[in-house]
Coordinates of C-alpha atoms in Angstrom, one line a residue:
Chain A
D131 CA -54.4 -119.3 -62.8
V132 CA -56.6 -116.7 -64.4
V133 CA -60.2 -117.6 -63.9
L134 CA -62.7 -116.5 -66.6
T135 CA -66.3 -116.7 -65.4
Q136 CA -68.9 -116.7 -68.1
S137 CA -72.7 -116.1 -67.8
P138 CA -75.2 -117.2 -68.6
L139 CA -74.5 -120.9 -68.9
S140 CA -77.3 -121.3 -71.4
L141 CA -78.9 -118.6 -73.6
P142 CA -82.2 -119.4 -75.4
V143 CA -82.7 -116.7 -78.0
T144 CA -85.4 -115.9 -80.6
L145 CA -84.2 -115.7 -84.2
G146 CA -83.5 -112.0 -85.1
Q147 CA -83.2 -110.9 -81.5
P148 CA -80.0 -109.8 -79.8
A149 CA -77.9 -111.9 -77.5
S150 CA -75.2 -111.0 -74.9
I151 CA -72.6 -113.1 -73.2
S152 CA -70.6 -112.0 -70.3
C153 CA -67.0 -112.9 -69.3
T154 CA -65.3 -111.7 -66.1
S155 CA -61.6 -112.2 -65.4
N156 CA -60.2 -112.3 -61.9
Q157 CA -57.0 -110.5 -63.2
S158 CA -56.3 -107.8 -65.6
L159 CA -55.6 -108.9 -69.2
L160 CA -53.7 -105.8 -70.1
Y161 CA -50.4 -106.5 -71.7
S162 CA -47.3 -104.3 -71.6
D163 CA -48.0 -103.1 -75.2
G164 CA -51.1 -101.4 -74.0
S165 CA -53.5 -103.9 -75.5
T166 CA -56.0 -106.1 -73.6
Y167 CA -55.9 -109.7 -74.8
L168 CA -59.3 -111.3 -74.5
N169 CA -60.6 -113.6 -77.2
W170 CA -64.0 -115.1 -78.1
F171 CA -64.5 -118.4 -79.7
Q172 CA -67.5 -120.0 -81.3
Q173 CA -67.9 -123.8 -81.4
R174 CA -70.7 -125.1 -83.5
P175 CA -72.0 -128.6 -82.8
G176 CA -69.5 -131.2 -84.0
Q177 CA -67.0 -128.6 -85.2
S178 CA -63.6 -127.2 -84.1
P179 CA -63.6 -123.9 -82.2
R180 CA -63.3 -120.8 -84.3
R181 CA -61.9 -117.5 -83.1
L182 CA -64.4 -114.7 -83.6
I183 CA -62.8 -111.9 -81.7
Y184 CA -59.3 -111.1 -80.6
K185 CA -58.0 -108.2 -78.4
V186 CA -61.4 -107.6 -76.9
S187 CA -63.1 -106.1 -80.0
N188 CA -61.3 -107.1 -83.3
R189 CA -63.2 -109.4 -85.5
E190 CA -61.4 -112.1 -87.4
P191 CA -61.7 -111.9 -91.2
G192 CA -64.9 -113.4 -92.4
V193 CA -66.7 -113.0 -89.1
P194 CA -70.1 -111.3 -89.6
G195 CA -70.6 -107.8 -88.4
R196 CA -73.4 -108.8 -86.1
F197 CA -70.7 -110.1 -83.7
S198 CA -69.0 -107.5 -81.5
G199 CA -66.8 -107.6 -78.5
I200 CA -66.7 -104.9 -75.8
S201 CA -65.0 -104.2 -72.6
G202 CA -66.5 -102.8 -69.5
S203 CA -64.1 -102.2 -66.6
G204 CA -61.0 -103.9 -68.1
T205 CA -61.8 -107.2 -66.5
D206 CA -65.4 -107.4 -67.6
F207 CA -66.0 -108.3 -71.3
T208 CA -69.1 -108.9 -73.4
L209 CA -69.8 -110.6 -76.7
K210 CA -72.8 -109.3 -78.4
I211 CA -74.8 -110.7 -81.3
S212 CA -77.0 -108.0 -82.7
R213 CA -79.5 -110.3 -84.4
V214 CA -79.2 -114.0 -83.8
E215 CA -79.3 -116.3 -86.9
A216 CA -79.8 -120.1 -87.0
E217 CA -76.1 -120.6 -87.8
D218 CA -75.1 -119.0 -84.5
V219 CA -76.2 -122.0 -82.5
G220 CA -73.3 -123.4 -80.5
V221 CA -71.1 -122.8 -77.5
Y222 CA -69.2 -119.6 -77.0
Y223 CA -66.0 -119.4 -75.0
C224 CA -63.9 -116.5 -73.8
M225 CA -60.2 -117.2 -73.5
Q226 CA -57.1 -115.4 -72.3
G227 CA -53.6 -116.3 -73.5
V228 CA -51.5 -113.5 -71.9
H229 CA -51.1 -115.1 -68.5
W230 CA -49.6 -118.5 -67.9
P231 CA -51.3 -120.9 -68.3
P232 CA -53.9 -119.8 -70.9
T233 CA -57.4 -120.4 -69.7
F234 CA -60.9 -120.7 -71.2
G235 CA -64.2 -119.7 -69.7
G236 CA -66.7 -122.4 -69.0
G237 CA -68.7 -121.7 -72.1
T238 CA -72.2 -120.4 -72.9
K239 CA -74.6 -122.5 -75.0
V240 CA -76.6 -120.4 -77.4
E241 CA -79.8 -122.1 -78.7
I242 CA -82.9 -121.0 -80.5
K243 CA -86.1 -120.7 -78.6
Chain B
Q97 CA -55.1 -121.3 -97.3
V98 CA -54.0 -122.2 -93.8
Q99 CA -54.7 -125.8 -92.9
L100 CA -54.0 -128.0 -89.9
V101 CA -54.7 -131.7 -90.6
Q102 CA -54.6 -134.1 -87.7
S103 CA -54.2 -137.8 -87.6
G104 CA -57.1 -140.2 -87.2
A105 CA -59.0 -141.4 -84.2
E106 CA -57.2 -143.7 -81.7
V107 CA -58.4 -146.3 -79.2
K108 CA -55.9 -147.1 -76.4
K109 CA -55.9 -149.2 -73.3
P110 CA -55.2 -147.6 -69.9
G111 CA -51.4 -147.2 -69.3
A112 CA -50.6 -147.0 -73.0
S113 CA -49.3 -144.0 -75.0
V114 CA -50.7 -142.1 -77.9
K115 CA -49.1 -139.9 -80.5
V116 CA -51.2 -137.4 -82.4
S117 CA -49.9 -135.6 -85.5
C118 CA -50.8 -132.1 -86.8
K119 CA -49.6 -131.3 -90.3
A120 CA -49.6 -127.6 -91.2
S121 CA -49.8 -126.1 -94.7
G122 CA -50.6 -122.7 -96.3
Y123 CA -48.3 -120.5 -94.3
S124 CA -44.7 -120.1 -93.2
F125 CA -44.5 -122.9 -90.6
S126 CA -41.5 -121.8 -88.6
R127 CA -42.9 -118.3 -88.0
Y128 CA -45.8 -119.6 -85.8
G129 CA -46.4 -121.8 -82.8
I130 CA -48.8 -124.7 -82.3
S131 CA -50.8 -125.2 -79.2
W132 CA -52.8 -128.3 -78.1
V133 CA -56.3 -128.1 -76.5
R134 CA -58.5 -131.0 -75.5
Q135 CA -62.2 -131.4 -74.9
A136 CA -63.6 -134.3 -73.0
P137 CA -67.1 -135.5 -74.1
G138 CA -69.7 -132.8 -73.4
Q139 CA -67.2 -130.6 -71.6
G140 CA -65.3 -127.4 -72.2
L141 CA -61.9 -126.6 -73.6
E142 CA -58.7 -127.3 -71.7
W143 CA -55.4 -125.8 -72.9
M144 CA -52.5 -128.3 -72.6
G145 CA -49.4 -126.6 -73.9
W146 CA -47.6 -125.2 -77.0
T147 CA -44.5 -125.4 -79.0
S148 CA -42.6 -122.8 -81.0
A149 CA -42.0 -124.1 -84.5
Y150 CA -39.1 -121.7 -84.8
S151 CA -37.1 -122.8 -81.7
G152 CA -38.7 -126.3 -81.1
N153 CA -39.1 -125.4 -77.5
A154 CA -42.3 -126.6 -75.8
N155 CA -44.1 -125.5 -72.7
Y156 CA -46.8 -127.4 -70.9
A157 CA -49.5 -126.6 -68.4
Q158 CA -48.6 -128.0 -65.1
K159 CA -51.3 -130.7 -65.2
F160 CA -49.7 -132.2 -68.3
Q161 CA -46.0 -131.5 -67.5
D162 CA -45.1 -135.1 -66.6
R163 CA -47.1 -137.0 -69.3
V164 CA -47.0 -135.0 -72.5
T165 CA -44.3 -134.2 -75.0
M166 CA -44.8 -132.0 -78.0
T167 CA -42.2 -132.2 -80.8
T168 CA -41.8 -130.5 -84.2
D169 CA -40.5 -131.8 -87.5
T170 CA -39.8 -128.7 -89.6
S171 CA -39.0 -130.9 -92.7
T172 CA -42.6 -131.9 -92.9
S173 CA -44.2 -129.0 -91.1
T174 CA -45.7 -131.4 -88.6
V175 CA -46.1 -131.2 -84.9
Y176 CA -46.7 -134.2 -82.7
M177 CA -48.3 -134.5 -79.3
E178 CA -47.5 -137.7 -77.3
M179 CA -49.3 -138.5 -74.1
R180 CA -48.1 -141.4 -71.9
S181 CA -49.7 -143.4 -69.1
L182 CA -53.2 -142.9 -70.5
R183 CA -56.2 -143.0 -68.2
S184 CA -59.9 -143.2 -68.9
D185 CA -60.3 -139.5 -68.1
D186 CA -57.9 -138.7 -71.0
T187 CA -60.7 -139.7 -73.4
A188 CA -61.3 -136.5 -75.4
V189 CA -61.0 -134.8 -78.7
Y190 CA -57.5 -133.3 -79.0
F191 CA -57.1 -130.2 -81.2
C192 CA -54.0 -128.5 -82.5
A193 CA -54.2 -124.8 -83.3
R194 CA -51.9 -122.2 -84.7
V195 CA -50.4 -119.6 -82.3
P196 CA -49.7 -116.3 -84.2
V197 CA -47.8 -114.5 -81.4
S198 CA -45.9 -115.7 -78.4
W199 CA -47.2 -113.2 -75.9
D200 CA -50.8 -114.2 -76.5
L201 CA -51.2 -118.0 -76.7
S202 CA -54.6 -117.8 -78.3
S203 CA -55.1 -119.5 -81.7
D204 CA -56.5 -118.3 -85.0
Y205 CA -56.6 -121.6 -87.0
W206 CA -57.6 -125.0 -85.6
G207 CA -57.2 -128.6 -86.8
Q208 CA -60.3 -130.9 -87.2
G209 CA -59.6 -132.7 -83.9
T210 CA -58.5 -136.2 -83.1
L211 CA -60.7 -138.4 -80.8
V212 CA -58.6 -140.4 -78.4
T213 CA -60.6 -143.1 -76.5
V214 CA -59.0 -144.8 -73.5
S215 CA -60.8 -147.9 -72.6
S216 CA -60.0 -151.4 -71.3

């Protein structure tokens, strides 16, 4: 199975400051169509997961522009929040669905300092 | 608007079965798949399997292969997930989620979740 390793486990952030979450895959997530399929999900307390980013860097409709996804080497991915707001508190997961079985990272808990 | 509405919470005894429903609306049901993901209390997300609403075929993660069946009723746009031989460690919130494309089993819309509690 593809292993997605997220860091840090916990991320205390000051309101208005940037935040960065890392996700490293032990296999390439490049598909035969030339796209890399890495997704980011946000799960606020008591809510269902919500997909923020698909194919590394594409924001879902309605996702604020302060969220961005970038790729480093093809197996290293980062979710950036340019200025953290109170509503961003929750757990963030990376996820791949292109290799069987689909797998999630362990999650990163974002909290306000 | 796309909606996935799941059935209500369940309490089951060890060894029993549970069947959770997921009713879809707001989109062309047969053009998408539905996956199931569970989350044990205080834990992360675990992908269980998915079914194509178009073909009715289902595929399961190996861990769930022997105990889970996912079925589709296209007449009511509803997908069901049945789990048998329940154990205490099956206690979790079970989510259904829409799968837009078959080569990337990620999901764009999610149901509200169904809490299944397994306890004697």
